[in-house]
Every structure is written in C-alpha cells, then in structure tokens.
CSV table of C-alpha atoms in Angstrom, one decimal:
chain,number,residue,atom,x,y,z
E,2,MET,CA,-9.7,-20.0,38.6
E,3,THR,CA,-10.4,-23.6,39.3
E,4,SER,CA,-13.0,-24.8,41.7
E,5,ALA,CA,-12.0,-27.8,43.9
E,6,GLY,CA,-14.3,-30.8,43.6
E,7,THR,CA,-16.7,-32.0,41.0
E,8,ASN,CA,-18.7,-30.2,38.3
E,9,ASN,CA,-21.6,-30.1,40.8
E,10,ASP,CA,-19.6,-27.4,42.7
E,11,LYS,CA,-20.7,-24.5,40.6
E,12,LEU,CA,-20.0,-21.0,41.8
E,13,THR,CA,-22.8,-18.5,42.2
E,14,ASN,CA,-22.7,-15.2,40.3
E,15,MET,CA,-22.0,-13.5,43.6
E,16,GLU,CA,-19.1,-15.8,44.4
E,17,VAL,CA,-17.6,-15.2,40.9
E,18,ASP,CA,-18.0,-11.4,41.4
E,19,VAL,CA,-16.3,-11.6,44.8
E,20,ILE,CA,-13.4,-13.7,43.4
E,21,GLY,CA,-13.0,-11.3,40.5
E,22,GLU,CA,-12.8,-8.3,42.9
E,23,VAL,CA,-10.4,-10.0,45.2
E,24,MET,CA,-8.2,-11.0,42.3
E,25,ASN,CA,-8.4,-7.5,40.8
E,26,ILE,CA,-7.3,-6.0,44.2
E,27,SER,CA,-4.5,-8.5,44.8
E,28,MET,CA,-3.1,-8.4,41.3
E,29,GLY,CA,-3.3,-4.6,41.2
E,30,THR,CA,-1.2,-4.6,44.3
E,31,ALA,CA,1.2,-7.1,42.7
E,32,ALA,CA,1.5,-4.9,39.7
E,33,THR,CA,2.3,-1.9,41.9
E,34,ALA,CA,5.0,-3.9,43.6
E,35,MET,CA,6.5,-4.8,40.2
E,36,SER,CA,6.2,-1.1,39.1
E,37,THR,CA,8.3,-0.2,42.2
E,38,ILE,CA,11.0,-2.8,41.5
E,39,LEU,CA,11.3,-2.0,37.8
E,40,ASN,CA,10.8,1.8,38.2
E,41,THR,CA,8.2,1.8,35.4
E,42,LYS,CA,4.5,1.7,35.1
E,43,VAL,CA,3.0,-1.9,35.0
E,44,ASN,CA,-0.6,-2.4,34.0
E,45,ILE,CA,-2.8,-5.4,34.4
E,46,THR,CA,-6.1,-6.3,32.8
E,47,THR,CA,-9.3,-7.0,34.6
E,48,PRO,CA,-9.3,-10.7,35.6
E,49,LYS,CA,-11.7,-13.1,33.9
E,50,ILE,CA,-13.1,-15.7,36.2
E,51,GLU,CA,-14.0,-19.1,34.8
E,52,THR,CA,-14.4,-22.5,36.7
E,53,ILE,CA,-12.8,-25.4,34.9
E,54,GLY,CA,-10.9,-28.5,35.8
E,55,VAL,CA,-7.1,-28.4,35.6
E,56,GLU,CA,-7.2,-31.2,33.0
E,57,GLU,CA,-9.3,-28.9,30.8
E,58,PHE,CA,-7.1,-25.8,31.1
E,59,GLU,CA,-5.0,-25.1,28.1
E,60,PHE,CA,-1.6,-23.6,28.7
E,61,THR,CA,-0.1,-23.8,25.2
E,62,ASP,CA,-0.9,-20.1,24.4
E,63,LEU,CA,1.4,-19.1,27.3
E,64,GLU,CA,4.2,-21.6,26.9
E,65,PRO,CA,7.0,-21.5,27.4
E,66,VAL,CA,6.4,-19.8,30.8
E,67,ILE,CA,8.1,-18.8,33.9
E,68,GLY,CA,5.9,-18.9,37.0
E,69,VAL,CA,5.8,-19.1,40.7
E,70,LEU,CA,3.8,-21.3,42.9
E,71,ILE,CA,3.0,-20.2,46.4
E,72,ASN,CA,0.9,-22.0,49.0
E,73,TYR,CA,-1.1,-20.1,51.6
E,74,VAL,CA,0.1,-21.3,55.0
E,75,GLU,CA,-2.0,-19.1,57.3
E,76,GLY,CA,-5.3,-17.4,57.0
E,77,ILE,CA,-6.8,-19.2,54.0
E,78,GLU,CA,-6.3,-22.6,52.4
E,79,GLY,CA,-5.1,-23.1,48.9
E,80,ALA,CA,-2.4,-22.0,46.5
E,81,ASN,CA,-1.7,-19.4,43.9
E,82,VAL,CA,0.2,-19.8,40.6
E,83,LEU,CA,1.4,-16.8,38.7
E,84,LEU,CA,2.5,-17.6,35.1
E,85,LEU,CA,4.2,-15.1,32.7
E,86,LYS,CA,5.3,-15.7,29.1
E,87,GLU,CA,9.0,-16.2,28.5
E,88,THR,CA,8.9,-13.1,26.2
E,89,ASP,CA,7.4,-11.0,29.0
E,90,MET,CA,10.0,-12.3,31.5
E,91,LYS,CA,12.8,-11.3,29.1
E,92,LYS,CA,11.3,-7.8,28.9
E,93,ILE,CA,11.1,-7.6,32.7
E,94,LEU,CA,14.7,-8.8,33.1
E,95,SER,CA,16.0,-6.3,30.5
E,96,GLN,CA,14.2,-3.5,32.4
E,97,LEU,CA,15.6,-4.8,35.7
E,98,PHE,CA,19.2,-5.2,34.3
E,99,ASP,CA,18.9,-1.9,32.3
E,100,MET,CA,19.6,-3.6,29.0
E,101,GLU,CA,18.6,-2.1,25.6
E,102,THR,CA,17.0,-5.3,24.3
E,103,SER,CA,15.6,-8.5,25.8
E,104,ASP,CA,17.1,-10.6,23.0
E,105,ASP,CA,20.3,-11.2,24.9
E,106,ILE,CA,18.6,-12.4,28.1
E,107,GLU,CA,19.2,-16.0,29.1
E,108,PHE,CA,17.5,-17.8,31.9
E,109,ASP,CA,20.6,-18.6,33.9
E,110,GLU,CA,20.6,-18.9,37.7
E,111,ILE,CA,20.9,-15.1,38.2
E,112,SER,CA,17.9,-14.4,36.0
E,113,LYS,CA,15.9,-17.2,37.6
E,114,SER,CA,16.7,-15.9,41.0
E,115,ALA,CA,15.8,-12.3,40.0
E,116,ILE,CA,12.5,-13.5,38.6
E,117,GLY,CA,11.8,-15.6,41.6
E,118,GLU,CA,12.4,-12.6,43.9
E,119,ILE,CA,10.2,-10.3,41.8
E,120,MET,CA,7.4,-12.8,41.8
E,121,ASN,CA,7.9,-13.4,45.5
E,122,GLN,CA,7.5,-9.6,46.1
E,123,MET,CA,4.4,-9.5,43.9
E,124,MET,CA,2.7,-12.5,45.6
E,125,GLY,CA,3.7,-11.2,49.0
E,126,ALA,CA,2.0,-7.8,48.1
E,127,ALA,CA,-1.0,-9.7,46.8
E,128,ALA,CA,-1.3,-11.7,50.0
E,129,GLY,CA,-1.1,-8.5,52.0
E,130,ALA,CA,-3.9,-7.0,50.0
E,131,LEU,CA,-5.9,-10.2,50.5
E,132,ALA,CA,-5.3,-10.1,54.2
E,133,SER,CA,-6.6,-6.5,54.3
E,134,PHE,CA,-9.6,-7.4,52.3
E,135,LEU,CA,-10.4,-10.4,54.6
E,136,GLY,CA,-9.4,-8.7,57.8
E,137,ARG,CA,-7.1,-11.6,58.9
E,138,VAL,CA,-3.5,-12.6,58.6
E,139,VAL,CA,-2.6,-14.3,55.4
E,140,ASN,CA,0.9,-15.8,55.0
E,141,ILE,CA,2.4,-17.5,52.1
E,142,SER,CA,5.1,-20.2,51.6
E,143,PRO,CA,8.4,-19.4,50.0
E,144,PRO,CA,7.9,-19.4,46.2
E,145,VAL,CA,8.6,-22.4,44.0
E,146,LEU,CA,9.9,-21.3,40.5
E,147,LEU,CA,8.1,-23.0,37.6
E,148,ASP,CA,10.1,-23.1,34.4
E,149,THR,CA,9.0,-24.5,31.1
E,150,THR,CA,11.7,-22.9,29.0
E,151,ASN,CA,13.4,-26.3,28.9
E,152,ASN,CA,10.5,-27.6,26.8
E,153,LYS,CA,8.5,-29.2,29.7
E,154,SER,CA,4.8,-28.3,29.6
E,155,ILE,CA,3.3,-26.6,32.6
E,156,LYS,CA,0.9,-29.5,33.0
E,157,GLU,CA,3.9,-31.8,33.4
E,158,LEU,CA,5.1,-29.7,36.3
E,159,PHE,CA,1.7,-30.4,38.1
E,160,SER,CA,1.5,-34.1,37.3
C-alpha cells in the first residue's frame, strides 16, 4: 500500500489497522468470487500493510506478472492494482479451461480476455465489499490488463 505524498505523510497505527481490515475484507470477497468462477477453493493470506514510494517498491519477485488496474470512479478516490504471477495465472487458466497441466497455457487473446474477466469479477466483488464497509456506493472503471510476460517490467507500465 502506498501513501500519496511525501514521507511526512506517515499513517497512524490505527489507519494501518483499518486499511488492513478493509483489504482483508475486500480481497476475501475477491477470493470468493474467484472460487465461484473456478469451482474450487481459493485462499488468500492476511495482507501486510507497508507505506513506501512506488519508486522503492520491488516487483522482481513477482515478474513476469499479469495484473489488472482499476480506478475508483465513484465513492472513493484512487486506484487498485491486482498483480498475480504468470505461473499462478497459468494454474488459474488450466483450472478454468479444465486442462490437466498448466504447461500448455499460452497468453493469447482468449487467455488474456479470460484473465481480464476473472480479475474484473474479483475487483468488482472487492469494490462491493468496500461499499458495504463504507456505507456508500463505490464504482470502478473497466479493468486495464497489465501484462509483463513480454519482458516489460511492471514499473515500465507505470512510467
């Protein structure tokens, strides 16, 4: 989680706890949406909240990644980026397409469209959970697919 502004904009412990709880609720709801789509149990870990600048964030442990960027267009300001490792995406697609192994999965237009729709469903569910938590309407933009499987780095996509 990145705080907008300068290093003087430190979050309080209470703010960090609230962000952690909101992320836990919304990502739990997103995991439930994915479980429904894939017809299998999906687990998430408890989120770890840390305030750092985007230039300091290191993505190399994740890359290559497939991700989705959504902007909040009503209810709150900001954006949300969900990144998943390419290997995890292949597992998801093999489950979705009922394939024995993920080794044969290619990121063609059909696969990218399927991943985009799964992530759209996940982020829509997360936005719904956030709306319930906040007691207000929260709407998101259509998702933008982020793909670094062609050897771009995720930081390049945001530059």
